[in-house]
XYZ file of C-alpha atoms in Angstrom:
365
model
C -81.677 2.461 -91.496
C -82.499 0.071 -88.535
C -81.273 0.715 -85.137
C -78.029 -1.578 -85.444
C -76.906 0.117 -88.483
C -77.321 3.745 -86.302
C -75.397 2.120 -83.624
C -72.781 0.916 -86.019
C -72.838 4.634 -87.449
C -71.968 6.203 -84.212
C -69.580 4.138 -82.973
C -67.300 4.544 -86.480
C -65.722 7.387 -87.868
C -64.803 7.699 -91.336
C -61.316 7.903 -92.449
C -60.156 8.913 -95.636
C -57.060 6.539 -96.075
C -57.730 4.161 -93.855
C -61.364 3.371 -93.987
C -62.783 2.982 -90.700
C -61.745 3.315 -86.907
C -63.573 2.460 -83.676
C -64.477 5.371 -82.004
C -64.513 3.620 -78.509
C -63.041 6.790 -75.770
C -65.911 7.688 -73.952
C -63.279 10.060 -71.941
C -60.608 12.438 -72.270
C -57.157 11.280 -70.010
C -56.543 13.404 -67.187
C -52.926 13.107 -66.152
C -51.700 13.675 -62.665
C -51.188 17.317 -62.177
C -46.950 16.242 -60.422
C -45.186 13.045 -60.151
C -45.844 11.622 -56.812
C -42.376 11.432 -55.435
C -39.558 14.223 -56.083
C -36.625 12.981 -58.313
C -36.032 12.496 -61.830
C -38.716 11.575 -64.136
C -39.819 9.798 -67.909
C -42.734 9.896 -69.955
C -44.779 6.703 -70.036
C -47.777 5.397 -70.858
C -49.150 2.982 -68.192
C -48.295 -0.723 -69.690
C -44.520 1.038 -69.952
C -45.257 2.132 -66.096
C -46.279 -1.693 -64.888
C -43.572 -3.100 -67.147
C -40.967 -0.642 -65.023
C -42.584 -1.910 -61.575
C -42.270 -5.246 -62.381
C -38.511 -4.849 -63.795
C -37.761 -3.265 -60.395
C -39.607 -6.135 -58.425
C -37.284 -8.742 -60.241
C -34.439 -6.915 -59.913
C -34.978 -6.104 -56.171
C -36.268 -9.736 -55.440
C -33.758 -12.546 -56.430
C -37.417 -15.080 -55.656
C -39.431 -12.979 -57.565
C -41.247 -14.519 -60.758
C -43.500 -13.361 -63.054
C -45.658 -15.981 -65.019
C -48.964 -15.990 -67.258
C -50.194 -17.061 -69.932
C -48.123 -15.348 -73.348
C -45.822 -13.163 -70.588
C -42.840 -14.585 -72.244
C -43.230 -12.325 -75.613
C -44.726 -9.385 -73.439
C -48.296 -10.604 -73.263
C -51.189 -9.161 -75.131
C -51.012 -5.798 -73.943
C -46.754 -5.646 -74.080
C -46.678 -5.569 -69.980
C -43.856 -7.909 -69.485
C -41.727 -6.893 -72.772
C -38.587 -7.282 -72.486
C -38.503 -9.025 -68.826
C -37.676 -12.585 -69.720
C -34.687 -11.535 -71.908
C -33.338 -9.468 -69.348
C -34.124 -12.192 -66.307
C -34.096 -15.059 -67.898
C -37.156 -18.129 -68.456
C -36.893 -19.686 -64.794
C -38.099 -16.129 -63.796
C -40.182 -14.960 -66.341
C -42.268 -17.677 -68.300
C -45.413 -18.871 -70.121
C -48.385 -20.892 -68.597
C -50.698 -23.603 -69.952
C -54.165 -21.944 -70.356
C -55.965 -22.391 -66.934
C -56.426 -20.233 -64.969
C -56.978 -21.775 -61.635
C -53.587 -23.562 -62.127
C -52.380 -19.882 -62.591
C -53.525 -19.386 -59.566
C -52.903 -22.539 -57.691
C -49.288 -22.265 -58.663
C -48.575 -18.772 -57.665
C -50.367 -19.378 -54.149
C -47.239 -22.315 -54.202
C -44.767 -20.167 -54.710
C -45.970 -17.461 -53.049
C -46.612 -19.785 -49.763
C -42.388 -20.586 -49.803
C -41.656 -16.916 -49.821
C -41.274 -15.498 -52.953
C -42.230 -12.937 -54.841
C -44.995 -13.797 -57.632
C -46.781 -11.782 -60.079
C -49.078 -13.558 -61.769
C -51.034 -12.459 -64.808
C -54.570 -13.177 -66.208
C -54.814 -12.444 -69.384
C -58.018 -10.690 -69.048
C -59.884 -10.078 -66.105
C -62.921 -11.784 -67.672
C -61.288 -14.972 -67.504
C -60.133 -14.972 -63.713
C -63.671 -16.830 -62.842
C -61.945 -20.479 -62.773
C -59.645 -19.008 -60.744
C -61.912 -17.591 -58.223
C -61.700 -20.627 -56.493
C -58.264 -20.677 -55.627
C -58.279 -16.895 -54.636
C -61.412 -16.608 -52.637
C -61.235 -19.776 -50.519
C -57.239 -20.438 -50.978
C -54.728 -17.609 -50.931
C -57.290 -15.367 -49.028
C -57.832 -17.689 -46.359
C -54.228 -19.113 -46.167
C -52.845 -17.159 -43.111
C -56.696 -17.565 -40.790
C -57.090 -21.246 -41.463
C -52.943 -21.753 -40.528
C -52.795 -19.864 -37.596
C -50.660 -17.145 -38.900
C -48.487 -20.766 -39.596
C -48.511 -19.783 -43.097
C -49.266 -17.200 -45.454
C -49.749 -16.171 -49.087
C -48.668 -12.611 -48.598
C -46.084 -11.410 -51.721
C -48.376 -12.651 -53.542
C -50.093 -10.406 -56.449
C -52.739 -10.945 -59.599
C -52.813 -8.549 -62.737
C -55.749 -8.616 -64.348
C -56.815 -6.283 -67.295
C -60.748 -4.690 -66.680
C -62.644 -2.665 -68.078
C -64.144 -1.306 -71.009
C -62.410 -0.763 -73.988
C -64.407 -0.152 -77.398
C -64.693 -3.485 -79.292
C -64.148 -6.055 -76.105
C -67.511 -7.300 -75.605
C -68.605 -9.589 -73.021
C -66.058 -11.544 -72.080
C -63.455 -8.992 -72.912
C -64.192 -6.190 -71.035
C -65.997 -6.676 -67.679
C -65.033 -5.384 -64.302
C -64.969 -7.758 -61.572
C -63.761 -5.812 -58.749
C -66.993 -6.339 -56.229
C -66.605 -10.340 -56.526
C -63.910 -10.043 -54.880
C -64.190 -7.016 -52.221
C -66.742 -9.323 -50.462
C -63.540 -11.455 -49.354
C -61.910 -10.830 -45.708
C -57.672 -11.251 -46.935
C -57.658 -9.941 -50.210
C -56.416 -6.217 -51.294
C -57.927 -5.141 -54.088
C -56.916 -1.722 -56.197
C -57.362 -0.179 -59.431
C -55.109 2.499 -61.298
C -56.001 5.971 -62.913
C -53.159 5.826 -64.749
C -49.125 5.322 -65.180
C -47.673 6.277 -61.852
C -50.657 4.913 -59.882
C -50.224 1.717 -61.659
C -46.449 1.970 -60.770
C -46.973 2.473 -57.780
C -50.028 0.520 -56.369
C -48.292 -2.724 -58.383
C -44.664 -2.463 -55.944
C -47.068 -1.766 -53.231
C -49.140 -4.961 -53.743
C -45.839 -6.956 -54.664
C -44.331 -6.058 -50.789
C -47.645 -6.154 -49.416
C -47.736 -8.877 -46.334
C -51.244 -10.343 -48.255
C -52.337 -11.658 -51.511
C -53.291 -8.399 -53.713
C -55.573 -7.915 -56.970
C -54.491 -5.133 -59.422
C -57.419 -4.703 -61.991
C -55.797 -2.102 -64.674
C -58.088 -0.533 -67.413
C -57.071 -2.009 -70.403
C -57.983 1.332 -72.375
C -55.767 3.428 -70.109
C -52.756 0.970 -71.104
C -51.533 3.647 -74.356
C -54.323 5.979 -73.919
C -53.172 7.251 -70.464
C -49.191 9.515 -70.690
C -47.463 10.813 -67.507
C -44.487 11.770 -66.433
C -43.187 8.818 -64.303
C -40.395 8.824 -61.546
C -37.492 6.038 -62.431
C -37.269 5.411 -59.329
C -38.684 2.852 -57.130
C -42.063 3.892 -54.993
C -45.400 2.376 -53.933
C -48.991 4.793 -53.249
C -50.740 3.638 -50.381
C -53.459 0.662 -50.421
C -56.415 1.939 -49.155
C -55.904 6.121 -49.145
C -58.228 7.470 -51.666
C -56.936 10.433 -53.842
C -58.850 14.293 -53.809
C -58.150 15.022 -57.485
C -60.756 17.786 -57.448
C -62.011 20.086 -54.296
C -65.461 20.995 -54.605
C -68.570 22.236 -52.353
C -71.869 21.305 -53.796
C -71.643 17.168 -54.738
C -69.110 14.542 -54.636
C -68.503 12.542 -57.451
C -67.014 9.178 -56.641
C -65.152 6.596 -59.127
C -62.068 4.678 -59.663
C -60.043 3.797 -62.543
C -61.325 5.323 -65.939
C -64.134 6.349 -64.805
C -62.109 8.990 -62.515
C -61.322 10.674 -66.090
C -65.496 10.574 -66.903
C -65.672 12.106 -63.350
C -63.086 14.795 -64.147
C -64.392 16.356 -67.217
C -68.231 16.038 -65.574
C -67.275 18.269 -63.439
C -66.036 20.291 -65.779
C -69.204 20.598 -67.188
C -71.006 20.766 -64.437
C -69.271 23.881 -63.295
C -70.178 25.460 -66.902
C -73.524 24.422 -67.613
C -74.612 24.220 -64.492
C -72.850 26.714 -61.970
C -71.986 23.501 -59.549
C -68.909 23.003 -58.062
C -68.264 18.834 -57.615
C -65.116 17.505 -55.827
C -63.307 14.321 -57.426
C -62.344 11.688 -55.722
C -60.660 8.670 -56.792
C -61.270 5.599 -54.886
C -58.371 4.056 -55.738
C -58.271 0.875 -53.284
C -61.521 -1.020 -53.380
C -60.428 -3.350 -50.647
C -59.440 -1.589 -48.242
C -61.282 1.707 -48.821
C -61.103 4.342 -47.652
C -64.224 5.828 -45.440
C -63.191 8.564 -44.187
C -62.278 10.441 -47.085
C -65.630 9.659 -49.060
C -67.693 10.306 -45.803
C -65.711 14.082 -45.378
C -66.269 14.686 -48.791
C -70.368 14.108 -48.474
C -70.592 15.469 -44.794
C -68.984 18.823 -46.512
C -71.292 18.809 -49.780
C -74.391 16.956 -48.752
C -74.763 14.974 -51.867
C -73.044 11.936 -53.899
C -72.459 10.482 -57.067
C -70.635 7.170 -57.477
C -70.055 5.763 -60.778
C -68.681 2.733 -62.290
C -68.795 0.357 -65.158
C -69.766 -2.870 -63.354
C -73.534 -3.366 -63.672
C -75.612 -1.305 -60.765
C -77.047 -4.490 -58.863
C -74.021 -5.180 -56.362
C -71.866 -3.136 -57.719
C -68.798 -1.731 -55.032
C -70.943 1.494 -55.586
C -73.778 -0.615 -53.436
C -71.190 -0.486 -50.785
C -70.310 2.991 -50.474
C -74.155 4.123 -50.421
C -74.886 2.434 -47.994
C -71.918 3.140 -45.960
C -72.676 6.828 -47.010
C -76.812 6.348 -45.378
C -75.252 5.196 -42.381
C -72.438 7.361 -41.933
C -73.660 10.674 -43.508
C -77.814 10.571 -43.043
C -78.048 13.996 -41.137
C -75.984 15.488 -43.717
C -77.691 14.738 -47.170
C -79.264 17.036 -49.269
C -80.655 14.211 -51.482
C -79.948 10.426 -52.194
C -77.209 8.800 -53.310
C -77.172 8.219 -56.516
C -75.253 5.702 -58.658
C -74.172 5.984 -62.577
C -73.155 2.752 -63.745
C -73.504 -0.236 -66.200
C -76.978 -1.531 -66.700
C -77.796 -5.380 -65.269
C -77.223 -6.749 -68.498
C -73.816 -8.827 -70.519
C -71.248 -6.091 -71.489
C -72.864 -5.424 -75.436
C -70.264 -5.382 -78.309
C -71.797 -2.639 -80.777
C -74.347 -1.216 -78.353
C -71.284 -0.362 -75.829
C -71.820 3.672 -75.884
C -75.102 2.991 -74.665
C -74.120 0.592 -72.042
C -70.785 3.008 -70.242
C -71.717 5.509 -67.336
C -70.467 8.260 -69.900
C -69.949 11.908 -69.207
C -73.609 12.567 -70.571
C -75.268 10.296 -68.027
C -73.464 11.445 -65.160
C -74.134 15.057 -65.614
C -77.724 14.131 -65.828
C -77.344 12.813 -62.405
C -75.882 15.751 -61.477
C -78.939 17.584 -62.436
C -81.094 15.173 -60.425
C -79.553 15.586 -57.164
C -78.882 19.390 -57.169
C -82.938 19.193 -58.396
C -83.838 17.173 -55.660
């Protein structure tokens, strides 16, 4: 047996009746321990949780549109189901396939005051439209004068691994774009973050960037308030209090990060505090650079290859900020410079395995 046939081996499971299934979760879903706003609740998975946000955006916003490319039917991942029925096709509607008209377009509308939502089908394929985001809606309020603006203005975009995706299916942009003053960029843990960082972005007074982990659409079940609410841009989240090392991520990798420390606490008699990022643009210092002042060491982890990656940021950020407090270096977990691989993906995710090794490093430092 060559190496791609083991590779193919462990990423398959055998099924009696149904032959074979990916085995792509590299994590086990974490939900949120209580809804984040009192009132009554429903169970939802997260594409049910964005779907809700952006049924309470139209029906809150008379100007508010949402537009993509397949949105009409509910899109690929069933995000906008249901909305065009219920809203009608001058509000909810299809797009040719181009992505910087996508983007062009909802910098338009969004310029004249109204709400838009705009979709990319994947975030892999928001590249022609970096463009139009980066030197465009970003810079639409400087270059005017505060004249005009592109604030209510908001980009969906799913990231992230997700078993089979590949390399132009499941990348993670997020550090193109936190290098650009005017943007907001966040990513969700799950259903009621997704709920509500999306209304956040969607009354936020400048163009946003939601990048939602495409395996956390049906893989990640809370219980969700009906009602309208936004989280904070740029307020990370404590899931976890520890004393010995700080583990840092965002998105899935928060779930990775929660059952490290799991281990870590077993195996290895450590104690590691959790800490979603949760806004990547803005983020938020202070709560990282508490965290490491009070354990001395630091683990960031993330998907995105390691060169550049927002986990570049907060290091150095951390040296600066933190020096006199370290026990040892910061160290980062992520994707390896290389394309996202297709069959050689377990090898290629900052998985549970890999982080606790770092673990090991920095309490053996």
């Amino acid at each position: 047996m060559n190496i791609l046939q083991k590779a193919v081996t462990t990423s398959v499971k055998t099924i009696p009746r149904n032959g074979f299934m990916r085995h792509s979760s590299h994590f086990v879903y974490q939900p949120d321990a209580k809804p984040p706003v009192e009132g009554p609740t429903q169970k939802m998975n997260m594409f049910q949780a964005i779907n809700q946000a952006m049924d309470i955006a139209l029906e809150q916003n008379e100007s508010a549109l949402v537009f993509g490319e397949d949105v009409a039917f509910g899109g690929v991942f069933r995000c906008s189901m249901g909305l065009q029925k219920k809203y009608g096709k001058q509000r909810v509607f299809n797009t040719p396939l181009c992505e910087q008209g996508i983007a062009g377009f909802a910098i338009g509308v969004a310029n004249t005051g109204a709400k838009a939502i705009a979709e990319m089908q994947f975030a892999d394929y928001i590249f022609p439209a970096f463009d139009q985001i980066v030197n465009e809606a970003a810079k639409y309020r400087y270059r005017s004068g505060n004249l005009y603006d592109c604030g209510s203005l908001t980009f969906r975009a799913p990231c992230g691994a997700v078993g089979h995706g590949a390399c132009y299916h499941s990348q993670s942009p997020e550090a193109y774009f936190a290098h650009t003053p005017g943007l907001k960029v966040v990513v969700p843990r799950g259903p009621n973050k997704a709920k509500g960082l999306l209304l956040a972005c969607v009354n936020d007074n400048d163009p946003c960037i939601v990048f939602e982990p495409k395996t956390l659409y049906r893989a990640a079940v809370e219980e969700v308030p009906v009602a309208a609410f936004e989280s904070p841009i740029g307020k990370a989240d404590v899931l976890r209090v520890g004393t010995d090392v700080t583990l840092v991520g965002w998105g899935t990798q928060v779930h990775v990060l929660q059952e490290v420390a799991n281990m870590a606490k077993k195996q290895l008699d450590v104690s590691c505090e959790v800490i979603d990022l949760v806004s990547i643009l803005p983020w938020d210092k202070e709560t990282i650079c508490n965290s490491v002042k009070k354990t001395g060491r630091v683990l960031i982890a993330h998907e995105a290859p390691l060169t550049n990656g927002f986990g570049a940021e907060l290091a150095a950020t951390i040296q600066e900020e933190c020096f006199l407090h370290l026990e040892s270096p910061v160290l980062r977990v992520t994707g390896w410079d290389t394309p996202f691989p297709h069959v050689f993906e377990p090898f290629y995710i900052p998985d549970k395995h890999r982080c606790l090794a770092g673990i090991r490093k920095l309490i053996d430092f």
